[in-house]
Amino acid sequence: MEENKGIIEPAAQDAGVVDVEKELKELRLKQKKLERENRRLQIEMDTIKDMNEQIARTQGFMKKENQRQIFYNTQLLKVSPYLVLMVDEKLKTVMASDVLTQMTDVSLDAVRDGMQLDEVLSKVLEESVLNSLLEKCHSVLENRVSDTFMLNNYFGEEERIYKVDINFYSSPVEGASGLCILFTDMTEVIEAKERAERADKAKSNFLANMSHEIRTPMNAINGMSEFILRDSTDEEAKKNAAMIKSAAKSLISIINDILDFSKIESGKMEIINDTYSLSSLVNDVATMIRIRLQEKKVGLVVNLDPDTPSRLYGDEVRIKQVMINILNNSVKFTNEGQITFNIKHEWDGKGDCCLHVSISDTGIGIKKEELGKIFESFTQVDTKRNRSIEGTGLGLAISRRLVTMMGGELKVESVYGEGSTFSFDIYNKVIDAEPVGVLADNYDVKLVHEVDKSFRRPNARILVVDDNDMNLKVAAGLMKPYGIVPDLATSGPESLELVKNKTYDLIFMDHMMPKMDGVETMHRMRDMKGGSEWKIIALTANAISGMAAKYVEEGFNGYLAKPIDPASMELVLKRELTEEKNEEILEFDPEGEVLEFGPDEGDAPEFEQGDSDRGETDGKPGGVKKGNDELIALLEEIGINTGAGLMHAAGDKDFYLEIVRDYVKAFKERSSQLQEYYESGNMSDYSILVHALKSNSNTLGIEDIGAKAKDLEFASKDNDTAFVDHHHGELIDAYRNRTEEIRKVLEE
Ligand code: ADP
């Protein structure tokens, strides 16, 4: 075995070769692995290099972008017309727009160096303004809520108005915060706005004056053509006059529409609320429409919900205007069938009452695709078919706006060829919840206030003071149904004598009286023994909204507008003459005059509303009474609003005609008196007399004279002698013509 020691066995020799090969193989594998790793690292190195390059590029870009932003900002600040100031929390300036250097001698470098805000602004703002601005800055810093306000600054010789915006900023980068203050110079803008407002006002004044100037000759054209129509025997001339009259009428209504529309457009249309009687409103509207329907085969049905409260608080004039506009359209666009005028209500027993008004017709209807257009201004639809129908296309635009102003919405539904329904809601306060009751089916009977027959006060002591006989007569007439016979005084001093000897439960005092007016008389009464307790109600024809408060402030216990509305008179009497009080008076009645008291036993002559109507229906030979109706119809024909007149006379036709006769009789004396005041330049007495003429004319429904007298009353009060010179003769002529016309009618 030892001899074999140095000899390598072939098997062992083979094993050594295998190990080396194996090692080599492993080494090669390792090398490959390392090579792969090397390549990967190489790639990563390249990526990192790329990334570095990218970062360098981005940095370069950002630097440029930054520079660009800085450039833009600087440009912005350079060209900005507004003064922009940025300050830190200590109100040290950080930045400003270049305009600062034009406004002050402060350099932008000084601003960047952190100049104090008050020092900078002291060069442009007056001290008090600066102080208030600094206060606001502190408050914004404290509350971190931005603020905007206007500053009026009188600096040096100049007045400038700035809008100032103070904004709080907080920079996330440096953690710094402060204020950015922007001054916008509004001086020119505000001046331009004021100029535009002045121009707008001038335009409105121009429109108002122009309309006045146009309306006056238009009324003359209207009136003169009426004369030709009545007096001429030449048929051709009459035909022409009829055409002139109709053209004048439509021109007047166009002028009115344009005026209303421009008022709405300029925001000058106002809703003026006051107490009104729903039944008299509906009656006025229905009467007007009936007159228009006379030449057509179309009926008018009025359904006024009898439970609707009788007196409401709203803008009667505008409600009427909307109703008439819509009803007039129905008349225009309906040739046969019926127009239905419905007024319903919804009321919770307190507060507001909602009136639902709807007007339906069986007219030509409106195409579905045109329904949306009809409310646009100056728009008429279906013009081919409606070519011959007059209109401006403004009526519905005005109506819709008015309804919106009164809290409602004007709507329409229509079937072309079948008819249309217009409807709207209006919210009014309830003044008297007493139901309106059933409206007379027969609309030939004028609707008047239904006197409450259960209310009688024959013992009441009432004094009416008015310088105008007719007004006294009307007031007394309105008290008759309640058994009241008032004492009458025609001047302040006369009334002062009366109250010395008799205690009155109620005194009605006219405001406008010559020498001692109603206000002065009232004050003198108040100074008398016990006078502070007296109930004194002002009577005034200057009934505009807000007036009631003025009279009460002055010392009156209330006021009644003239022409006196019978329902309002009844309301005042009921309010002031309570039963207990009446009995008290009976007890203390020194002369023991009228002692009976009660609804059925009045001493005063029994007054029944609508006596003359009953006379007719009874079929009795009441010639005079029948004559009354004819006379009233004739007065209506010559353009007198007998509906209004009768309403003011509480429906008593005899009484109405009697005061119309008085009006005619008074012409001579009153016109010569007016002429005398005019010639002697006595404007104060002129204005009182012309005021009385206005009020008498309106009471009787002679509205054209009422309107002319009103213009002259205002002009004479303002001492506008040019206007009075221009229109005095015109009023006298119109007054003469009117009384002549009425005289003719009454003599017939
Ligand atoms: P206009 O003064 O021309 O009547 P409106 O504004 O009152 O102006 O009406 C606009 C248009 O709406 C009318 O021209 C008419 O074409 C249409 N329209 C209004 N009411 C009715 C109606 N009841 N029936 C049919 N068409 C109507």
PDB file of C-alpha atoms and ligand atoms in Angstrom, residues 257 325-326 329-330 332-334 361 363-366 374-376 379-382 386 390-397 414 420 422, ligand 1:
ATOM      1  CA  ASP A 257     -98.882 105.783 -22.126  1.00  0.00           C
ATOM      2  CA  ASN A 325    -106.025  98.623 -19.827  1.00  0.00           C
ATOM      3  CA  ILE A 326    -106.911  94.947 -19.886  1.00  0.00           C
ATOM      4  CA  ASN A 329    -108.009  95.385 -24.894  1.00  0.00           C
ATOM      5  CA  SER A 330    -110.872  92.934 -24.423  1.00  0.00           C
ATOM      6  CA  LYS A 332    -110.848  96.117 -28.812  1.00  0.00           C
ATOM      7  CA  PHE A 333    -110.295  92.467 -29.617  1.00  0.00           C
ATOM      8  CA  THR A 334    -113.805  91.082 -29.018  1.00  0.00           C
ATOM      9  CA  ASP A 361    -113.179  87.637 -23.243  1.00  0.00           C
ATOM     10  CA  GLY A 363    -112.425  87.643 -28.592  1.00  0.00           C
ATOM     11  CA  ILE A 364    -109.909  86.765 -31.275  1.00  0.00           C
ATOM     12  CA  GLY A 365    -107.427  85.172 -28.867  1.00  0.00           C
ATOM     13  CA  ILE A 366    -103.650  85.140 -29.120  1.00  0.00           C
ATOM     14  CA  ILE A 374     -97.447  90.684 -25.659  1.00  0.00           C
ATOM     15  CA  PHE A 375     -95.913  92.034 -22.466  1.00  0.00           C
ATOM     16  CA  GLU A 376     -92.918  93.492 -24.276  1.00  0.00           C
ATOM     17  CA  THR A 379     -95.190  95.069 -29.210  1.00  0.00           C
ATOM     18  CA  GLN A 380     -98.415  94.200 -30.957  1.00  0.00           C
ATOM     19  CA  VAL A 381     -99.062  90.706 -32.218  1.00  0.00           C
ATOM     20  CA  ASP A 382    -101.075  89.338 -35.112  1.00  0.00           C
ATOM     21  CA  ASN A 386    -105.302  93.737 -36.086  1.00  0.00           C
ATOM     22  CA  GLU A 390    -105.251 101.308 -32.508  1.00  0.00           C
ATOM     23  CA  GLY A 391    -102.633 100.989 -29.827  1.00  0.00           C
ATOM     24  CA  THR A 392     -99.029 101.635 -28.901  1.00  0.00           C
ATOM     25  CA  GLY A 393     -98.151  98.178 -27.636  1.00  0.00           C
ATOM     26  CA  LEU A 394     -97.382  99.769 -24.272  1.00  0.00           C
ATOM     27  CA  GLY A 395    -100.551  99.012 -22.335  1.00  0.00           C
ATOM     28  CA  LEU A 396     -99.659  95.498 -21.197  1.00  0.00           C
ATOM     29  CA  ALA A 397     -95.984  96.348 -20.604  1.00  0.00           C
ATOM     30  CA  SER A 414    -105.496  82.305 -24.461  1.00  0.00           C
ATOM     31  CA  SER A 420    -108.231  85.249 -23.661  1.00  0.00           C
ATOM     32  CA  PHE A 422    -105.780  87.954 -18.138  1.00  0.00           C
TER      33      PHE A 422
HETATM   34  P1  ADP B   1    -101.928  97.979 -27.402  1.00  0.00           P
HETATM   35  O1  ADP B   1    -101.935  99.352 -26.846  1.00  0.00           O
HETATM   36  O2  ADP B   1    -101.368  97.926 -28.771  1.00  0.00           O
HETATM   37  O3  ADP B   1    -103.214  97.260 -27.257  1.00  0.00           O
HETATM   38  P2  ADP B   1    -100.988  96.200 -25.361  1.00  0.00           P
HETATM   39  O4  ADP B   1     -99.659  96.129 -24.737  1.00  0.00           O
HETATM   40  O5  ADP B   1    -102.146  96.551 -24.508  1.00  0.00           O
HETATM   41  O6  ADP B   1    -100.844  97.224 -26.538  1.00  0.00           O
HETATM   42  O7  ADP B   1    -101.284  94.827 -26.074  1.00  0.00           O
HETATM   43  C1  ADP B   1    -100.284  94.235 -26.872  1.00  0.00           C
HETATM   44  C2  ADP B   1    -100.895  93.297 -27.869  1.00  0.00           C
HETATM   45  O8  ADP B   1    -101.403  92.130 -27.225  1.00  0.00           O
HETATM   46  C3  ADP B   1    -102.079  93.861 -28.637  1.00  0.00           C
HETATM   47  O9  ADP B   1    -101.658  94.662 -29.705  1.00  0.00           O
HETATM   48  C4  ADP B   1    -102.746  92.588 -29.101  1.00  0.00           C
HETATM   49  O10 ADP B   1    -102.095  92.089 -30.246  1.00  0.00           O
HETATM   50  C5  ADP B   1    -102.505  91.618 -27.950  1.00  0.00           C
HETATM   51  N1  ADP B   1    -103.674  91.552 -27.034  1.00  0.00           N
HETATM   52  C6  ADP B   1    -103.793  92.159 -25.841  1.00  0.00           C
HETATM   53  N2  ADP B   1    -104.978  91.868 -25.261  1.00  0.00           N
HETATM   54  C7  ADP B   1    -105.635  91.052 -26.097  1.00  0.00           C
HETATM   55  C8  ADP B   1    -106.909  90.392 -26.060  1.00  0.00           C
HETATM   56  N3  ADP B   1    -107.752  90.529 -25.020  1.00  0.00           N
HETATM   57  N4  ADP B   1    -107.235  89.617 -27.119  1.00  0.00           N
HETATM   58  C9  ADP B   1    -106.384  89.471 -28.150  1.00  0.00           C
HETATM   59  N5  ADP B   1    -105.184  90.055 -28.257  1.00  0.00           N
HETATM   60  C10 ADP B   1    -104.792  90.842 -27.247  1.00  0.00           C
END
